[in-house]
């Protein structure tokens, strides 16, 4: 097995040393292949979070004292950093709890204001439940209906089918930029052109793309983009909704409370402009500051390098798995760093349990994509997903564990 890793620092272990979570209690390396679920955190992020919770801590926006003013500057600097990272503008960045909340916000606010009986929403077979259920909920309230774009044979969203079947009744298209199960990468630019050709808006679920590839909102041409901080090497409890400024300006608030108002009386309340209108209550202050540190970390390595590094590992793993007769592989040959597979006669949960004994962590299950499992004709898959700290030793440990599992079940 040989693979050329663009991130040379991974090879000599220097980068892995930044991640305290990658070591077992006995000091041995933990082969963490579940980064698509949540990424391990570098010390830089942990330290930023500790500082923000410790000596720098105060609330934002409200205080007249210096510490609060400084925290407010830190919180808004995080918004600017996110905007710079994805090629957006500060006013287009709404801090939310995660991608799930971002999509629920768009469905409830934009969907509630714009969808009517007879309208249609286009999803795809490979969507995560977070990009299905919010649309079912708003469809139920508004009378809109949902259509599902199928996949190509190798597991990509079939944009030829989309182009042939989209109609002016479709008001919204919501697709995963990178599949959390198959690793397939959407041609987002083409999806935007197709959606806009009938006047529909395009929401991209960027949960698996934001940690793995360079993003530029203007170049993508979408209308909404959602992702989570914890998959981008930042903390849990924070995520980002990017939305075009003109759309945000017209969207009604999602939640009511402090910080999102201009003036409150019992007779009438007026709201703050976006993005504050969508950030009701005390925000995720320390999480935003730690997300800033995570983006600095990823930004210094270069998102294009991360993509090349992880997709190289995914290609290597696919080649190795193909050599084992009893493995079924899902998804396209070229993908982001996510590989789903099944071993003949072995339930993915059994594989996951045996691998755990060897300090290898994979994900086994439906990956919050039950309609995709139905389409693949399996109840579950095993999934290995790479991060910027992954290397060949993780693949070697996984293969040793798979071979042992196959011997046990033979
Ligand atoms: C493609 C995709 N969309 C949405 C989500 C939901 O993210 P979160 O649970 O962080 O809100 C995930 C998480 O696994 C995901 O992989």
Tab-separated table of C-alpha atoms and ligand atoms in Angstrom:
chain	number	residue	atom	x	y	z
A	1	UNK	CA	0.000	0.000	0.000
A	2	UNK	CA	1.402	3.372	-0.875
A	3	UNK	CA	-0.219	6.751	-0.922
A	4	UNK	CA	1.255	10.167	-1.460
A	5	UNK	CA	0.004	12.539	1.175
A	6	UNK	CA	-0.029	16.206	0.269
A	7	UNK	CA	0.006	17.054	3.970
A	8	UNK	CA	3.598	16.033	4.644
A	9	UNK	CA	3.228	17.069	8.288
A	10	UNK	CA	0.814	14.190	8.863
A	11	UNK	CA	3.561	11.769	7.875
A	12	UNK	CA	6.033	12.768	10.584
A	13	UNK	CA	3.328	12.891	13.233
A	14	UNK	CA	3.808	16.604	13.947
A	15	UNK	CA	0.218	17.411	13.118
A	16	UNK	CA	-1.251	14.478	15.044
A	17	UNK	CA	0.515	15.809	18.137
A	18	UNK	CA	-1.855	18.788	18.011
A	19	UNK	CA	-4.781	16.441	18.731
A	20	UNK	CA	-4.833	15.078	22.301
A	21	UNK	CA	-7.912	13.007	21.463
A	22	UNK	CA	-5.975	10.783	19.070
A	23	UNK	CA	-4.138	8.915	21.839
A	24	UNK	CA	-5.472	6.008	23.924
A	25	UNK	CA	-5.149	5.879	27.706
A	26	UNK	CA	-2.140	3.526	27.331
A	27	UNK	CA	-0.390	6.021	25.040
A	28	UNK	CA	-0.992	4.041	21.827
A	29	UNK	CA	-2.488	5.768	18.785
A	30	UNK	CA	-6.259	5.770	18.370
A	31	UNK	CA	-7.212	5.129	14.748
A	32	UNK	CA	-10.120	7.526	14.568
A	33	UNK	CA	-12.030	6.965	11.330
A	34	UNK	CA	-15.252	8.703	12.337
A	35	UNK	CA	-14.388	12.301	11.511
A	36	UNK	CA	-17.508	12.664	9.339
A	37	UNK	CA	-19.528	12.274	12.555
A	38	UNK	CA	-17.416	14.758	14.511
A	39	UNK	CA	-13.799	15.873	14.181
A	40	UNK	CA	-11.162	15.684	16.913
A	41	UNK	CA	-10.014	19.098	18.153
A	42	UNK	CA	-6.523	20.573	17.937
A	43	UNK	CA	-4.954	22.121	21.075
A	44	UNK	CA	-5.290	25.553	19.471
A	45	UNK	CA	-9.100	25.191	19.569
A	46	UNK	CA	-9.152	23.682	23.060
A	47	UNK	CA	-6.914	26.514	24.332
A	48	UNK	CA	-9.045	29.205	22.652
A	49	UNK	CA	-12.166	27.731	24.248
A	50	UNK	CA	-10.508	27.499	27.680
A	51	UNK	CA	-9.328	31.125	27.471
A	52	UNK	CA	-12.774	32.325	26.389
A	53	UNK	CA	-14.431	30.390	29.223
A	54	UNK	CA	-11.745	31.468	31.693
A	55	UNK	CA	-9.825	34.684	31.961
A	56	UNK	CA	-11.544	36.393	28.991
A	57	UNK	CA	-15.109	35.395	29.855
A	58	UNK	CA	-18.017	37.863	29.837
A	59	UNK	CA	-21.243	38.071	27.927
A	60	UNK	CA	-21.538	40.015	24.668
A	61	UNK	CA	-23.452	43.023	23.336
A	62	UNK	CA	-25.035	44.088	26.620
A	63	UNK	CA	-22.250	45.078	29.004
A	64	UNK	CA	-20.900	48.605	29.328
A	65	UNK	CA	-17.716	47.191	30.871
A	66	UNK	CA	-14.490	46.563	28.985
A	67	UNK	CA	-14.454	42.745	29.185
A	68	UNK	CA	-17.891	42.505	27.607
A	69	UNK	CA	-16.916	44.959	24.884
A	70	UNK	CA	-13.844	42.827	24.158
A	71	UNK	CA	-15.907	39.636	24.042
A	72	UNK	CA	-18.304	41.351	21.638
A	73	UNK	CA	-15.350	42.224	19.401
A	74	UNK	CA	-14.193	38.576	19.592
A	75	UNK	CA	-17.650	37.260	18.717
A	76	UNK	CA	-17.986	39.601	15.733
A	77	UNK	CA	-14.401	38.838	14.653
A	78	UNK	CA	-15.443	35.174	14.500
A	79	UNK	CA	-18.304	36.130	12.183
A	80	UNK	CA	-15.849	38.012	9.938
A	81	UNK	CA	-13.470	35.023	9.958
A	82	UNK	CA	-16.262	32.643	8.910
A	83	UNK	CA	-17.294	35.057	6.146
A	84	UNK	CA	-13.710	35.260	4.858
A	85	UNK	CA	-13.315	31.463	5.001
A	86	UNK	CA	-16.333	30.792	2.781
A	87	UNK	CA	-16.171	33.845	0.530
A	88	UNK	CA	-19.233	35.531	2.020
A	89	UNK	CA	-19.977	38.822	3.743
A	90	UNK	CA	-20.319	39.400	7.483
A	91	UNK	CA	-23.985	40.356	7.165
A	92	UNK	CA	-24.703	36.989	5.526
A	93	UNK	CA	-23.451	34.881	8.448
A	94	UNK	CA	-25.962	33.705	11.063
A	95	UNK	CA	-24.569	31.767	14.019
A	96	UNK	CA	-26.794	28.801	14.866
A	97	UNK	CA	-26.339	25.634	16.941
A	98	UNK	CA	-25.405	23.497	13.947
A	99	UNK	CA	-26.361	22.526	10.428
A	100	UNK	CA	-29.585	20.988	11.710
A	101	UNK	CA	-30.697	24.290	13.187
A	102	UNK	CA	-29.569	26.192	10.076
A	103	UNK	CA	-31.786	24.056	7.823
A	104	UNK	CA	-34.710	24.228	10.255
A	105	UNK	CA	-34.313	28.008	10.289
A	106	UNK	CA	-34.518	28.260	6.496
A	107	UNK	CA	-37.421	25.801	6.316
A	108	UNK	CA	-39.448	27.557	9.028
A	109	UNK	CA	-38.595	31.168	8.129
A	110	UNK	CA	-38.069	31.257	4.354
A	111	UNK	CA	-40.277	28.211	3.744
A	112	UNK	CA	-43.053	29.493	6.017
A	113	UNK	CA	-43.102	32.837	4.202
A	114	UNK	CA	-42.700	31.578	0.634
A	115	UNK	CA	-44.170	28.079	0.220
A	116	UNK	CA	-47.820	27.563	-0.722
A	117	UNK	CA	-50.159	24.714	-1.578
A	118	UNK	CA	-49.102	23.283	-4.949
A	119	UNK	CA	-45.432	24.314	-4.587
A	120	UNK	CA	-42.775	21.603	-4.660
A	121	UNK	CA	-39.482	21.047	-2.812
A	122	UNK	CA	-36.737	18.967	-4.462
A	123	UNK	CA	-34.480	16.813	-2.275
A	124	UNK	CA	-32.270	13.847	-3.219
A	125	UNK	CA	-32.079	10.188	-2.212
A	126	UNK	CA	-28.805	10.645	-0.332
A	127	UNK	CA	-29.849	13.437	2.037
A	128	UNK	CA	-29.142	13.327	5.768
A	129	UNK	CA	-32.321	13.330	7.895
A	130	UNK	CA	-31.466	16.955	8.790
A	131	UNK	CA	-32.094	17.879	5.168
A	132	UNK	CA	-35.316	15.860	4.911
A	133	UNK	CA	-37.342	16.182	8.102
A	134	UNK	CA	-37.420	20.029	8.337
A	135	UNK	CA	-38.786	20.098	4.759
A	136	UNK	CA	-41.414	17.471	5.574
A	137	UNK	CA	-42.475	19.572	8.560
A	138	UNK	CA	-42.856	22.801	6.571
A	139	UNK	CA	-44.463	20.926	3.665
A	140	UNK	CA	-47.052	19.612	6.122
A	141	UNK	CA	-47.803	23.152	7.292
A	142	UNK	CA	-47.872	24.883	3.914
A	143	UNK	CA	-49.305	22.194	1.642
A	144	UNK	CA	-46.137	22.007	-0.458
A	145	UNK	CA	-45.047	18.587	-1.775
A	146	UNK	CA	-41.646	16.899	-1.846
A	147	UNK	CA	-39.900	15.289	-4.818
A	148	UNK	CA	-36.753	13.189	-4.653
A	149	UNK	CA	-33.944	13.341	-7.194
A	150	UNK	CA	-32.448	9.833	-7.672
A	151	UNK	CA	-28.761	8.919	-7.788
A	152	UNK	CA	-26.545	7.802	-10.634
A	153	UNK	CA	-25.402	4.186	-10.542
A	154	UNK	CA	-22.165	5.156	-8.788
A	155	UNK	CA	-23.925	7.182	-6.087
A	156	UNK	CA	-23.952	10.822	-7.185
A	157	UNK	CA	-27.005	13.063	-7.251
A	158	UNK	CA	-28.257	12.667	-10.827
A	159	UNK	CA	-28.190	16.215	-12.151
A	160	UNK	CA	-29.276	15.085	-15.634
A	161	UNK	CA	-32.471	13.763	-14.024
A	162	UNK	CA	-32.815	16.983	-12.039
A	163	UNK	CA	-32.478	19.111	-15.159
A	164	UNK	CA	-35.100	17.019	-16.975
A	165	UNK	CA	-37.612	16.945	-14.113
A	166	UNK	CA	-37.459	20.298	-12.361
A	167	UNK	CA	-40.448	22.564	-12.999
A	168	UNK	CA	-41.460	26.145	-12.208
A	169	UNK	CA	-43.524	24.689	-9.340
A	170	UNK	CA	-40.266	23.810	-7.568
A	171	UNK	CA	-39.491	26.693	-5.233
A	172	UNK	CA	-36.594	25.136	-3.402
A	173	UNK	CA	-33.881	22.556	-4.117
A	174	UNK	CA	-31.980	21.276	-1.060
A	175	UNK	CA	-28.959	19.015	-1.657
A	176	UNK	CA	-25.891	17.753	0.174
A	177	UNK	CA	-22.677	19.295	-1.153
A	178	UNK	CA	-20.820	16.133	-0.024
A	179	UNK	CA	-22.656	12.941	0.960
A	180	UNK	CA	-21.993	11.865	4.550
A	181	UNK	CA	-22.365	8.206	3.497
A	182	UNK	CA	-20.928	7.930	-0.022
A	183	UNK	CA	-18.473	10.830	-0.059
A	184	UNK	CA	-19.840	11.881	-3.449
A	185	UNK	CA	-19.236	15.527	-4.287
A	186	UNK	CA	-22.041	17.492	-5.911
A	187	UNK	CA	-21.391	19.689	-8.927
A	188	UNK	CA	-22.876	22.563	-6.937
A	189	UNK	CA	-22.404	25.152	-9.659
A	190	UNK	CA	-24.486	23.069	-12.084
A	191	UNK	CA	-27.127	22.399	-9.401
A	192	UNK	CA	-27.421	26.178	-8.891
A	193	UNK	CA	-27.846	26.821	-12.613
A	194	UNK	CA	-30.565	24.132	-12.823
A	195	UNK	CA	-32.429	25.396	-9.715
A	196	UNK	CA	-32.271	29.006	-10.885
A	197	UNK	CA	-33.446	28.102	-14.396
A	198	UNK	CA	-36.966	27.634	-12.935
A	199	UNK	CA	-36.645	30.371	-10.299
A	200	UNK	CA	-36.063	27.935	-7.403
A	201	UNK	CA	-33.667	28.677	-4.535
A	202	UNK	CA	-30.780	26.270	-3.822
A	203	UNK	CA	-29.843	25.271	-0.290
A	204	UNK	CA	-26.620	23.307	0.080
A	205	UNK	CA	-26.045	21.142	3.136
A	206	UNK	CA	-22.331	21.765	3.485
A	207	UNK	CA	-21.812	19.770	6.669
A	208	UNK	CA	-19.309	17.382	5.078
A	209	UNK	CA	-17.926	19.852	2.530
A	210	UNK	CA	-16.924	22.738	4.824
A	211	UNK	CA	-14.282	20.625	6.652
A	212	UNK	CA	-12.961	19.063	3.439
A	213	UNK	CA	-12.820	21.540	0.574
A	214	UNK	CA	-12.328	25.188	-0.292
A	215	UNK	CA	-15.604	27.114	-0.385
A	216	UNK	CA	-16.552	30.267	-2.225
A	217	UNK	CA	-20.199	31.246	-1.933
A	218	UNK	CA	-20.110	33.567	-4.937
A	219	UNK	CA	-18.587	30.871	-7.159
A	220	UNK	CA	-21.030	28.186	-5.958
A	221	UNK	CA	-24.005	30.371	-6.794
A	222	UNK	CA	-26.274	28.880	-4.106
A	223	UNK	CA	-28.777	30.810	-1.983
A	224	UNK	CA	-28.341	29.118	1.413
A	225	UNK	CA	-25.392	27.151	2.843
A	226	UNK	CA	-25.391	25.278	6.166
A	227	UNK	CA	-22.609	23.655	8.204
A	228	UNK	CA	-21.605	22.634	11.725
A	229	UNK	CA	-18.570	23.790	13.726
A	230	UNK	CA	-17.865	20.427	15.367
A	231	UNK	CA	-17.161	18.745	12.020
A	232	UNK	CA	-14.776	21.589	11.146
A	233	UNK	CA	-12.455	20.846	14.112
A	234	UNK	CA	-14.342	23.371	16.265
A	235	UNK	CA	-16.651	22.855	19.248
A	236	UNK	CA	-20.157	21.438	19.362
A	237	UNK	CA	-23.069	23.824	19.797
A	238	UNK	CA	-22.191	26.195	16.980
A	239	UNK	CA	-22.876	26.149	13.276
A	240	UNK	CA	-23.318	28.552	10.423
A	241	UNK	CA	-26.110	29.534	8.116
A	242	UNK	CA	-24.889	31.576	5.184
A	243	UNK	CA	-27.699	33.166	3.176
A	244	UNK	CA	-27.764	35.767	0.428
A	245	UNK	CA	-28.189	39.191	2.019
A	246	UNK	CA	-31.349	40.065	0.063
A	247	UNK	CA	-33.026	36.812	1.161
A	248	UNK	CA	-32.058	37.224	4.817
A	249	UNK	CA	-33.333	40.812	4.776
A	250	UNK	CA	-36.830	39.615	3.882
A	251	UNK	CA	-37.008	36.535	6.096
A	252	UNK	CA	-39.121	36.719	9.269
A	253	UNK	CA	-37.485	35.790	12.594
A	254	UNK	CA	-37.205	32.117	13.493
A	255	UNK	CA	-37.157	32.497	17.280
A	256	UNK	CA	-38.137	35.432	19.477
A	257	UNK	CA	-36.331	36.771	22.539
A	258	UNK	CA	-33.531	39.073	23.601
A	259	UNK	CA	-30.899	40.406	21.218
A	260	UNK	CA	-33.057	40.037	18.093
A	261	UNK	CA	-35.278	43.080	18.654
A	262	UNK	CA	-35.171	46.776	17.910
A	263	UNK	CA	-38.024	47.847	20.234
A	264	UNK	CA	-40.483	45.859	22.337
A	265	UNK	CA	-43.832	47.091	23.640
A	266	UNK	CA	-46.870	45.000	24.519
A	267	UNK	CA	-48.610	46.524	21.524
A	268	UNK	CA	-45.891	45.738	18.980
A	269	UNK	CA	-42.315	44.559	18.592
A	270	UNK	CA	-39.926	45.559	15.833
A	271	UNK	CA	-36.952	43.429	14.946
A	272	UNK	CA	-33.243	44.024	14.489
A	273	UNK	CA	-31.811	43.687	10.991
A	274	UNK	CA	-30.245	40.378	9.870
A	275	UNK	CA	-28.163	38.588	10.994
A	276	UNK	CA	-29.003	39.681	14.594
A	277	UNK	CA	-32.723	39.080	13.887
A	278	UNK	CA	-31.943	35.360	13.733
A	279	UNK	CA	-29.767	35.181	16.858
A	280	UNK	CA	-32.294	35.330	19.703
A	281	UNK	CA	-30.946	35.010	23.248
A	282	UNK	CA	-27.401	34.921	24.591
A	283	UNK	CA	-25.371	33.532	21.688
A	284	UNK	CA	-22.733	30.776	21.584
A	285	UNK	CA	-19.962	33.184	22.588
A	286	UNK	CA	-17.135	30.856	23.533
A	287	UNK	CA	-18.055	28.432	20.772
A	288	UNK	CA	-17.815	31.185	18.140
A	289	UNK	CA	-14.387	32.185	19.428
A	290	UNK	CA	-13.197	28.567	19.354
A	291	UNK	CA	-14.659	28.137	15.851
A	292	UNK	CA	-12.538	31.126	14.821
A	293	UNK	CA	-9.450	29.255	16.092
A	294	UNK	CA	-10.535	26.106	14.208
A	295	UNK	CA	-10.892	28.032	10.956
A	296	UNK	CA	-7.458	29.604	11.483
A	297	UNK	CA	-6.055	26.076	11.923
A	298	UNK	CA	-7.741	24.621	8.837
A	299	UNK	CA	-7.080	27.784	6.836
A	300	UNK	CA	-3.328	27.581	7.534
A	301	UNK	CA	-3.206	24.017	6.171
A	302	UNK	CA	-5.235	24.982	3.109
A	303	UNK	CA	-8.649	23.464	2.330
A	304	UNK	CA	-7.453	22.323	-1.121
A	305	UNK	CA	-4.644	20.361	0.555
A	306	UNK	CA	-7.153	18.768	2.922
A	307	UNK	CA	-9.316	17.618	0.029
A	308	UNK	CA	-6.364	16.107	-1.850
A	309	UNK	CA	-5.064	14.451	1.326
A	310	UNK	CA	-8.360	12.865	2.353
A	311	UNK	CA	-9.555	11.890	-1.107
A	312	UNK	CA	-6.152	10.225	-1.679
A	313	UNK	CA	-6.666	8.175	1.481
A	314	UNK	CA	-10.225	7.288	0.394
A	315	UNK	CA	-8.973	6.084	-3.017
A	316	UNK	CA	-6.287	3.976	-1.354
A	317	UNK	CA	-8.778	2.408	1.042
A	318	UNK	CA	-11.171	1.612	-1.820
A	319	UNK	CA	-8.355	-0.100	-3.750
A	320	UNK	CA	-7.421	-2.183	-0.705
A	321	UNK	CA	-11.032	-3.151	0.011
A	322	UNK	CA	-11.573	-4.118	-3.603
A	323	UNK	CA	-8.837	-6.729	-3.184
A	324	UNK	CA	-10.924	-8.453	-0.512
A	325	UNK	CA	-13.527	-10.608	-2.263
A	326	UNK	CA	-16.206	-10.307	0.358
A	327	UNK	CA	-16.518	-6.536	0.440
A	328	UNK	CA	-19.281	-4.489	-1.176
A	329	UNK	CA	-18.260	-0.879	-1.776
A	330	UNK	CA	-20.734	1.991	-2.020
A	331	UNK	CA	-20.237	5.345	-3.711
A	332	UNK	CA	-18.117	6.677	-6.558
A	333	UNK	CA	-14.425	5.868	-7.070
A	334	UNK	CA	-13.531	9.531	-6.775
A	335	UNK	CA	-14.865	11.043	-3.595
A	336	UNK	CA	-14.171	13.169	-0.577
A	337	UNK	CA	-12.584	11.302	2.356
A	338	UNK	CA	-15.592	9.114	3.218
A	339	UNK	CA	-15.885	5.405	2.323
A	340	UNK	CA	-18.913	3.182	3.011
A	341	UNK	CA	-18.752	-0.577	2.659
A	342	UNK	CA	-20.275	-3.856	3.823
A	343	UNK	CA	-18.606	-7.198	4.550
A	344	UNK	CA	-20.533	-10.202	3.289
A	345	UNK	CA	-22.070	-12.095	6.219
A	346	UNK	CA	-20.928	-9.574	8.848
A	347	UNK	CA	-23.238	-6.969	10.331
A	348	UNK	CA	-21.536	-3.538	10.347
A	349	UNK	CA	-22.128	-3.308	14.118
A	350	UNK	CA	-20.177	-6.551	14.664
A	351	UNK	CA	-17.355	-5.199	12.539
A	352	UNK	CA	-17.399	-1.932	14.502
A	353	UNK	CA	-17.215	-3.807	17.815
A	354	UNK	CA	-14.286	-5.994	16.741
A	355	UNK	CA	-12.445	-2.976	15.317
A	356	UNK	CA	-12.932	-1.144	18.597
A	357	UNK	CA	-10.887	-3.885	20.323
A	358	UNK	CA	-8.047	-2.916	17.958
A	359	UNK	CA	-8.369	0.804	18.731
A	360	UNK	CA	-9.997	1.515	15.375
A	361	UNK	CA	-13.161	3.650	15.435
A	362	UNK	CA	-15.532	3.503	12.493
A	363	UNK	CA	-19.224	4.324	12.205
A	364	UNK	CA	-21.748	1.518	11.669
A	365	UNK	CA	-25.419	2.150	11.051
A	366	UNK	CA	-27.740	4.111	8.797
A	367	UNK	CA	-25.783	7.358	9.238
A	368	UNK	CA	-29.040	9.356	9.567
A	369	UNK	CA	-29.763	8.524	5.927
A	370	UNK	CA	-32.424	5.805	6.083
A	371	UNK	CA	-33.901	6.580	2.630
A	372	UNK	CA	-30.401	6.089	1.175
A	373	UNK	CA	-30.045	2.736	2.999
A	374	UNK	CA	-33.425	1.716	1.493
A	375	UNK	CA	-32.187	2.688	-1.979
A	376	UNK	CA	-28.942	0.716	-1.474
A	377	UNK	CA	-30.976	-2.245	-0.186
A	378	UNK	CA	-29.067	-2.550	3.107
A	379	UNK	CA	-30.093	-1.797	6.715
A	380	UNK	CA	-26.700	-0.278	7.490
A	381	UNK	CA	-23.155	0.213	6.210
A	382	UNK	CA	-19.736	0.450	7.800
A	383	UNK	CA	-18.194	3.868	7.197
A	384	UNK	CA	-14.585	4.983	7.472
A	385	UNK	CA	-14.164	8.744	7.275
A	386	UNK	CA	-10.868	10.592	7.252
A	387	UNK	CA	-9.747	13.876	8.738
A	388	UNK	CA	-6.763	16.111	8.224
A	389	UNK	CA	-4.853	14.022	10.827
A	390	UNK	CA	-5.525	10.637	9.159
A	391	UNK	CA	-2.741	8.685	7.496
A	392	UNK	CA	-1.790	5.266	6.088
A	393	UNK	CA	-1.374	3.802	9.575
A	394	UNK	CA	-5.130	4.266	10.092
A	395	UNK	CA	-5.865	2.386	6.871
A	396	UNK	CA	-3.423	-0.385	7.797
A	397	UNK	CA	-5.034	-0.785	11.243
A	398	UNK	CA	-8.506	-0.876	9.671
A	399	UNK	CA	-7.445	-3.541	7.158
A	400	UNK	CA	-5.858	-5.681	9.911
A	401	UNK	CA	-9.133	-5.460	11.843
A	402	UNK	CA	-11.238	-6.342	8.793
A	403	UNK	CA	-9.072	-9.365	8.037
A	404	UNK	CA	-9.395	-10.541	11.649
A	405	UNK	CA	-13.174	-10.059	11.488
A	406	UNK	CA	-13.378	-12.089	8.278
A	407	UNK	CA	-11.358	-14.909	9.930
A	408	UNK	CA	-13.690	-14.897	12.951
A	409	UNK	CA	-16.806	-15.077	10.784
A	410	UNK	CA	-15.382	-17.563	8.237
B	1	LIG	C1	-24.558	15.781	5.531
B	1	LIG	C2	-24.978	16.154	6.925
B	1	LIG	N1	-25.966	17.039	7.094
B	1	LIG	C3	-26.385	17.427	8.313
B	1	LIG	C4	-25.818	16.899	9.449
B	1	LIG	C5	-26.298	17.359	10.788
B	1	LIG	O1	-25.285	18.022	11.480
B	1	LIG	P1	-25.474	18.437	13.014
B	1	LIG	O2	-25.919	17.195	13.721
B	1	LIG	O3	-24.114	18.892	13.422
B	1	LIG	O4	-26.488	19.528	13.042
B	1	LIG	C6	-24.790	15.955	9.328
B	1	LIG	C7	-24.191	15.327	10.517
B	1	LIG	O5	-23.816	14.174	10.498
B	1	LIG	C8	-24.351	15.584	8.030
B	1	LIG	O6	-23.369	14.700	7.851
